[in-house]
XYZ file of C-alpha atoms in Angstrom:
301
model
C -2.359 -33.296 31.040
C 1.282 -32.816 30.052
C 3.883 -33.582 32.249
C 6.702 -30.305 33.324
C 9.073 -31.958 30.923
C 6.501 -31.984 28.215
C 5.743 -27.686 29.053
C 10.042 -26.930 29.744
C 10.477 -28.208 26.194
C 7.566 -26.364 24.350
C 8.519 -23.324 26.425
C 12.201 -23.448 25.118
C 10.437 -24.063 21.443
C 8.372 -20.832 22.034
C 11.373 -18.902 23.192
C 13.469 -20.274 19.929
C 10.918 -19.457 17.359
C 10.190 -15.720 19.375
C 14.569 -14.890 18.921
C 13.706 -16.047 14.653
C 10.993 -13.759 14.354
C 12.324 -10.613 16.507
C 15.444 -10.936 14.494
C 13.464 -11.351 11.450
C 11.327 -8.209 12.963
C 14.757 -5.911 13.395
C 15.750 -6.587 9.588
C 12.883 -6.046 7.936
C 13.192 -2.192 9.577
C 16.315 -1.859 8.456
C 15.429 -2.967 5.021
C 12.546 -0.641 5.095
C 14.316 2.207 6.497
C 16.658 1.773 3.500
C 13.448 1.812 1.097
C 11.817 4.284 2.365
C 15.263 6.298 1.430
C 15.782 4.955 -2.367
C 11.977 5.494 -2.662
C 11.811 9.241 -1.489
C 14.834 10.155 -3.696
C 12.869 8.512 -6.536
C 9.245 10.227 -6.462
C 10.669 13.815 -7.550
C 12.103 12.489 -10.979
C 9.101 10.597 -11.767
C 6.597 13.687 -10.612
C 8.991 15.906 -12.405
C 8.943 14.000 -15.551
C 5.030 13.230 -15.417
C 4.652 17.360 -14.985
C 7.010 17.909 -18.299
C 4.798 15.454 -20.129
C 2.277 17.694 -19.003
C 3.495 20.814 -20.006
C 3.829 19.249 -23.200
C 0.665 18.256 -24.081
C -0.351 21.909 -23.260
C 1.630 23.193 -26.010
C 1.585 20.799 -28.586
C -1.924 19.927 -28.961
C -2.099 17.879 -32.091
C 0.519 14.526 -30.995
C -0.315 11.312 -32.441
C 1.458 8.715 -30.409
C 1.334 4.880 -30.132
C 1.543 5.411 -26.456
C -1.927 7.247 -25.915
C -5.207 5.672 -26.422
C -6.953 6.168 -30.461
C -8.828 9.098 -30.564
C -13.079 8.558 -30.636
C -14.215 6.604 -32.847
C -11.437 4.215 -33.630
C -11.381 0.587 -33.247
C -11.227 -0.312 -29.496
C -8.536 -2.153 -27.979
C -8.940 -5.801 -27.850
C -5.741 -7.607 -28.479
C -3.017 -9.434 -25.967
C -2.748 -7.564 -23.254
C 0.419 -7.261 -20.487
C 0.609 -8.190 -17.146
C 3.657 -7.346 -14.579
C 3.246 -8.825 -11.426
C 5.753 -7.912 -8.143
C 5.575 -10.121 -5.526
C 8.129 -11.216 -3.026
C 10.357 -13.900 -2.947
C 9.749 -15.571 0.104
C 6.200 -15.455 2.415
C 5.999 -14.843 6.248
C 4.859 -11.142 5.102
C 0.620 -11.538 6.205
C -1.306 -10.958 3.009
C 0.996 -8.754 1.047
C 1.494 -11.751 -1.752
C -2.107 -12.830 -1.693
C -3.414 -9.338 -2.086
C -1.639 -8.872 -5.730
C -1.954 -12.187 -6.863
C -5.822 -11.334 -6.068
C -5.341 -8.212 -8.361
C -3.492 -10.114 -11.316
C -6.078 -12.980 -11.117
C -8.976 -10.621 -11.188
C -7.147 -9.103 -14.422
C -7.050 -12.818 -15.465
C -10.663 -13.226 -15.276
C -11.383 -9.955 -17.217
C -9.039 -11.026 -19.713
C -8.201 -14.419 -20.447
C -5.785 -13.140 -23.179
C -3.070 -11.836 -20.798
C 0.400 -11.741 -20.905
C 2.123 -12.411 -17.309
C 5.358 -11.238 -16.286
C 6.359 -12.107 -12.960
C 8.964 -10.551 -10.394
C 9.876 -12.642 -7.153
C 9.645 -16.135 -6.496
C 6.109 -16.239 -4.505
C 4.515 -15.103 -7.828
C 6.581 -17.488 -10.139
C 5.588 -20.388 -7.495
C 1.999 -19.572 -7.295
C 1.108 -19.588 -11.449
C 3.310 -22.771 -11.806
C 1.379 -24.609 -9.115
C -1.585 -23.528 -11.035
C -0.616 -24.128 -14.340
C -0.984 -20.728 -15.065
C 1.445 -19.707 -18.159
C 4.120 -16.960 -17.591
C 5.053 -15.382 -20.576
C 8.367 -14.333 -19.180
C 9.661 -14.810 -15.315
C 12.692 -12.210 -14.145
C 14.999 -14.366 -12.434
C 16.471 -11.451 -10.240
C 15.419 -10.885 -6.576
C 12.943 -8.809 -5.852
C 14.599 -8.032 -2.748
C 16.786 -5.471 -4.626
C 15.196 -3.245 -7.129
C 17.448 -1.375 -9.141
C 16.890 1.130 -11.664
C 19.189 -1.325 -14.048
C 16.358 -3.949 -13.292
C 13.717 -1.239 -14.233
C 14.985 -0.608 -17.102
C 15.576 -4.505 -18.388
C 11.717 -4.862 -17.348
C 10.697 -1.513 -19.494
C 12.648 -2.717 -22.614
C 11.060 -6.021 -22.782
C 7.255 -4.948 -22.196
C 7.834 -1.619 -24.831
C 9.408 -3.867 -27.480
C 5.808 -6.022 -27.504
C 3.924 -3.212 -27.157
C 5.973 -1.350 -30.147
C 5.548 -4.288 -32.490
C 2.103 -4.299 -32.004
C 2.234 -7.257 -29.855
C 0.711 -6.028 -26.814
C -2.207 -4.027 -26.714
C -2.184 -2.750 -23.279
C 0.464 -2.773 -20.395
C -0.745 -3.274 -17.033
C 1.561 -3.133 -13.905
C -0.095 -5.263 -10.313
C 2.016 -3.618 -7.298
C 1.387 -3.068 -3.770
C 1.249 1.240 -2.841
C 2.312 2.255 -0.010
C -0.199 4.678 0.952
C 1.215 5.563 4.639
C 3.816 4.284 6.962
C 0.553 2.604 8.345
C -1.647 1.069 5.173
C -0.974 -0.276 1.914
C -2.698 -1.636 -0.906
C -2.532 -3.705 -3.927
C -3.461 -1.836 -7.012
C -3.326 -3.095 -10.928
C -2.739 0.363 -13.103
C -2.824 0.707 -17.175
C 0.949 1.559 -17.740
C -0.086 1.764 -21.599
C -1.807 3.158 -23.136
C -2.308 6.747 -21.295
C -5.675 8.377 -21.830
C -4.821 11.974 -23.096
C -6.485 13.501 -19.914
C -4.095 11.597 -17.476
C -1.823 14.773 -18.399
C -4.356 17.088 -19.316
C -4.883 18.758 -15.456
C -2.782 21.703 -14.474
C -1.170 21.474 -11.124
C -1.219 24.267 -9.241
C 2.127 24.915 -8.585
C 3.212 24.760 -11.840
C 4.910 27.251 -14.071
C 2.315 28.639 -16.612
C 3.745 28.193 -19.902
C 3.718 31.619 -21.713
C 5.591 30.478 -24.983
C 5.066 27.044 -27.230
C 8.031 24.838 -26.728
C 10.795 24.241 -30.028
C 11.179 20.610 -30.108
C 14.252 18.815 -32.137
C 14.119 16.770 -34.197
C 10.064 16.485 -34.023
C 7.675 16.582 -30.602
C 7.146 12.404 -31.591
C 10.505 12.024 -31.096
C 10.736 13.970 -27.598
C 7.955 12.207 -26.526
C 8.420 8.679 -27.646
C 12.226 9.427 -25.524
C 10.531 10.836 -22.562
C 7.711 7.906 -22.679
C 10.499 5.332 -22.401
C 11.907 7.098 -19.358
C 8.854 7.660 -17.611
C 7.524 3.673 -18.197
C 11.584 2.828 -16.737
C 10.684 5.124 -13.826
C 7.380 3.879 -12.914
C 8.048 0.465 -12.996
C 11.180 1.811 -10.677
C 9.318 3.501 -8.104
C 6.611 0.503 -8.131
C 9.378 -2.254 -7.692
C 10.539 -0.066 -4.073
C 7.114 0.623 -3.324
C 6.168 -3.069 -3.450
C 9.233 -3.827 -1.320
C 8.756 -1.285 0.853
C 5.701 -2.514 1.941
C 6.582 -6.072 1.640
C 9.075 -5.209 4.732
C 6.203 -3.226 6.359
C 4.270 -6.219 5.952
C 7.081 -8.273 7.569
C 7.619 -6.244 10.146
C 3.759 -6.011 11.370
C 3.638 -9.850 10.831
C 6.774 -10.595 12.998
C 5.665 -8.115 15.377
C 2.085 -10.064 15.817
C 4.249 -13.085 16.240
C 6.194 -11.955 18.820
C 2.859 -10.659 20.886
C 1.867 -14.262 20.512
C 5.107 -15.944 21.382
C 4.715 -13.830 25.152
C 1.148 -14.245 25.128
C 2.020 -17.691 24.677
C 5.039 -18.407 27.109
C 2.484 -16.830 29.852
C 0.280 -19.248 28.970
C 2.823 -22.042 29.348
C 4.447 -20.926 32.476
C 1.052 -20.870 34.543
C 0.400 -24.140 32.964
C 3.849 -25.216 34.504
C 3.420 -23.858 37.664
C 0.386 -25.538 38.560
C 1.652 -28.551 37.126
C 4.474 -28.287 38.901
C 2.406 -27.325 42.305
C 0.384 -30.027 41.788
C 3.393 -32.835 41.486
C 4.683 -31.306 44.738
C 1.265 -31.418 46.358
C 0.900 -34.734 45.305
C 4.192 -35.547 46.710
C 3.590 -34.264 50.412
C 0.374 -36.178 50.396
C 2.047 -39.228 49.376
C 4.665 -38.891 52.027
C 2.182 -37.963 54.503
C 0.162 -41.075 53.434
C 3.138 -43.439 54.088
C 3.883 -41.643 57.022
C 0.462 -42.287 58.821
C 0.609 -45.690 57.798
C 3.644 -46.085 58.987
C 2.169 -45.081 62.476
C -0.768 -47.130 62.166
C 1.745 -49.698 61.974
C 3.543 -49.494 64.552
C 0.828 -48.879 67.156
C -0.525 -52.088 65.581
C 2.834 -53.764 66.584
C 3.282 -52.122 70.057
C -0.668 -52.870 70.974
C-alpha cells in the first residue's frame, strides 16, 4: 500500500491537473459564448439568400447552370470529387474530431477518387499519419473563422469545380443542433438538386410578378451561387467551432467531476493510512512500554 507521502503528492497532482482543466472549462464558454454570437448574426444572411435563390427558381423556370445537377437523362456524375474537412486544432474536445474524420473517411470509402481539403491541425495530423493525400491543407487556425477565410476556402474549391476539375463539392462539419447535441454531418455543397430550392416556405412573400434580371438570370445566379457557397462554408466553419468549445467544455467539465471524485478517493485512502501509521505507533509504544515493565519487575524480583 502507498505510503501518506506517496497519496500527499498524487493528491497535489490531482488538484494541479483539476485548476488546468477548470480553467480550460471557463474559456471554452467564453469562446462559445462569443460563437454562439458571430453564428446567430450569420444564419439570417445565409437563410435570406437561400430564400432569394428560391424565389428565383420560381420565376425563371428554364436556368441552365453548372451549379445544379444535369437534367434526366444525362451522363451521371462520376469524376474527382471535393472534400472539406473542419476539424480542430488541438484534441482534449471528447469525440468531436473523431466523429468528422469518421464522416470524411466514410466519404473516402465511397469514393476513392476524393479530393481532401483540410481545416485545423487534428485533421492535417490525422491523414499525414495515415498517408492519406491532402490535396490542399489551410494553414490558418481554425480557432478563428472569418468570413475572409470563407471566402479564400470558396474561391479555391469553385475554381476546380468551374474548370471542370471537380465534379462534386462536399463539405464534413460538425452541426450544432442544440446548446445540448451536435453532430457530424458530410453535405453536397455542389452540385444542388433543383428541388433543394423548389419548396415554398410559408412565410414567404408570394411572388406576383416575374423578376427583370441584368445582364442575364446566369449571371445573377452564378453571383449569388458564389455568395451563398462563401456563406455556407462561413456559417459551417462557426458551427464546427462552436461545438468544438461545447465539446470542450462538456469534456473539461467530466474531468473536473473526476478530479473530486478522485481527490475523495485519495483523501479516505490517506486517512486510513494515516490512522493506521498512528495506530501502529501507539501499539508500538505500548509494546515497548510493557516490556519495559516486564523488565523491570524481572530486575526488582
Amino acid at each position: 500500500m502507498a505510503g501518506t507521502k506517496e497519496i500527499k503528492t498524487h493528491m497535489q497532482s490531482v488538484g494541479e491537473t483539476k485548476k488546468i482543466t477548470n480553467a480550460m472549462y471557463l474559456i471554452a464558454s467564453t469562446k462559445l459564448r462569443k460563437a454562439r454570437q458571430e453564428l446567430d448574426n450569420t444564419r439570417p444572411y445565409f437563410e435570406a439568400l437561400q430564400e432569394e435563390i428560391k424565389r428565383i427558381f420560381r420565376t425563371a423556370h428554364d436556368v441552365d447552370s453548372r451549379y445544379f445537377y444535369p437534367p434526366e437523362g444525362a451522363p451521371p456524375l462520376d469524376g474527382a470529387y471535393a472534400c472539406l474537412v473542419i476539424t480542430a486544432d488541438k484534441g482534449l474536445a471528447g469525440a468531436y474530431n473523431q466523429n468528422a474524420i469518421k464522416e470524411a473517411m466514410a466519404l473516402l470509402d465511397q469514393h476513392p477518387n476524393t479530393k481532401l481539403f483540410v481545416v485545423g491541425e487534428y485533421g492535417r495530423r490525422f491523414f499525414d499519419q495515415h498517408h492519406i493525400e491532402i490535396e490542399h491543407s489551410f494553414l490558418y487556425t481554425a480557432q478563428n473563422p472569418t468570413m475572409m477565410r470563407a471566402r479564400e476556402i470558396s474561391a479555391l474549391l469553385l475554381d476546380g469545380f468551374d474548370r471542370g476539375e471537380l465534379e462534386k463539392i462536399f463539405v464534413v462539419y460538425t452541426d450544432m443542433e442544440s446548446s445540448m447535441s451536435f453532430r457530424a454531418r458530410c453535405t453536397r455543397l455542389l452540385p444542388f438538386h433543383r428541388t433543394h430550392f423548389a419548396d415554398t416556405a410559408q412565410h414567404e412573400k408570394t411572388v406576383t410578378e416575374p423578376f427583370e434580371f441584368s445582364p442575364s438570370v446566369q449571371a445573377v445566379l452564378d453571383n449569388m451561387m458564389q455568395s451563398y457557397v462563401s456563406g455556407f462554408i462561413y456559417s459551417a466553419l462557426i458551427d464546427s467551432f462552436c461545438c468544438e468549445q461545447n465539446a470542450r467544455m462538456t469534456a473539461m467539465d467530466n474531468a473536473n467531476q473526476n478530479a473530486e471524485k478522485l481527490m475523495g478517493e485519495l483523501s479516505l485512502q490517506y486517512n486510513r493510512v494515516r490512522q493506521a501509521g498512528i495506530t501502529q505507533e501507539i501499539t508500538e509504544v505500548s509494546a515497548g512500554a510493557k516490556a519495559q515493565r516486564q523488565k523491570r519487575q524481572k530486575k526488582e524480583g
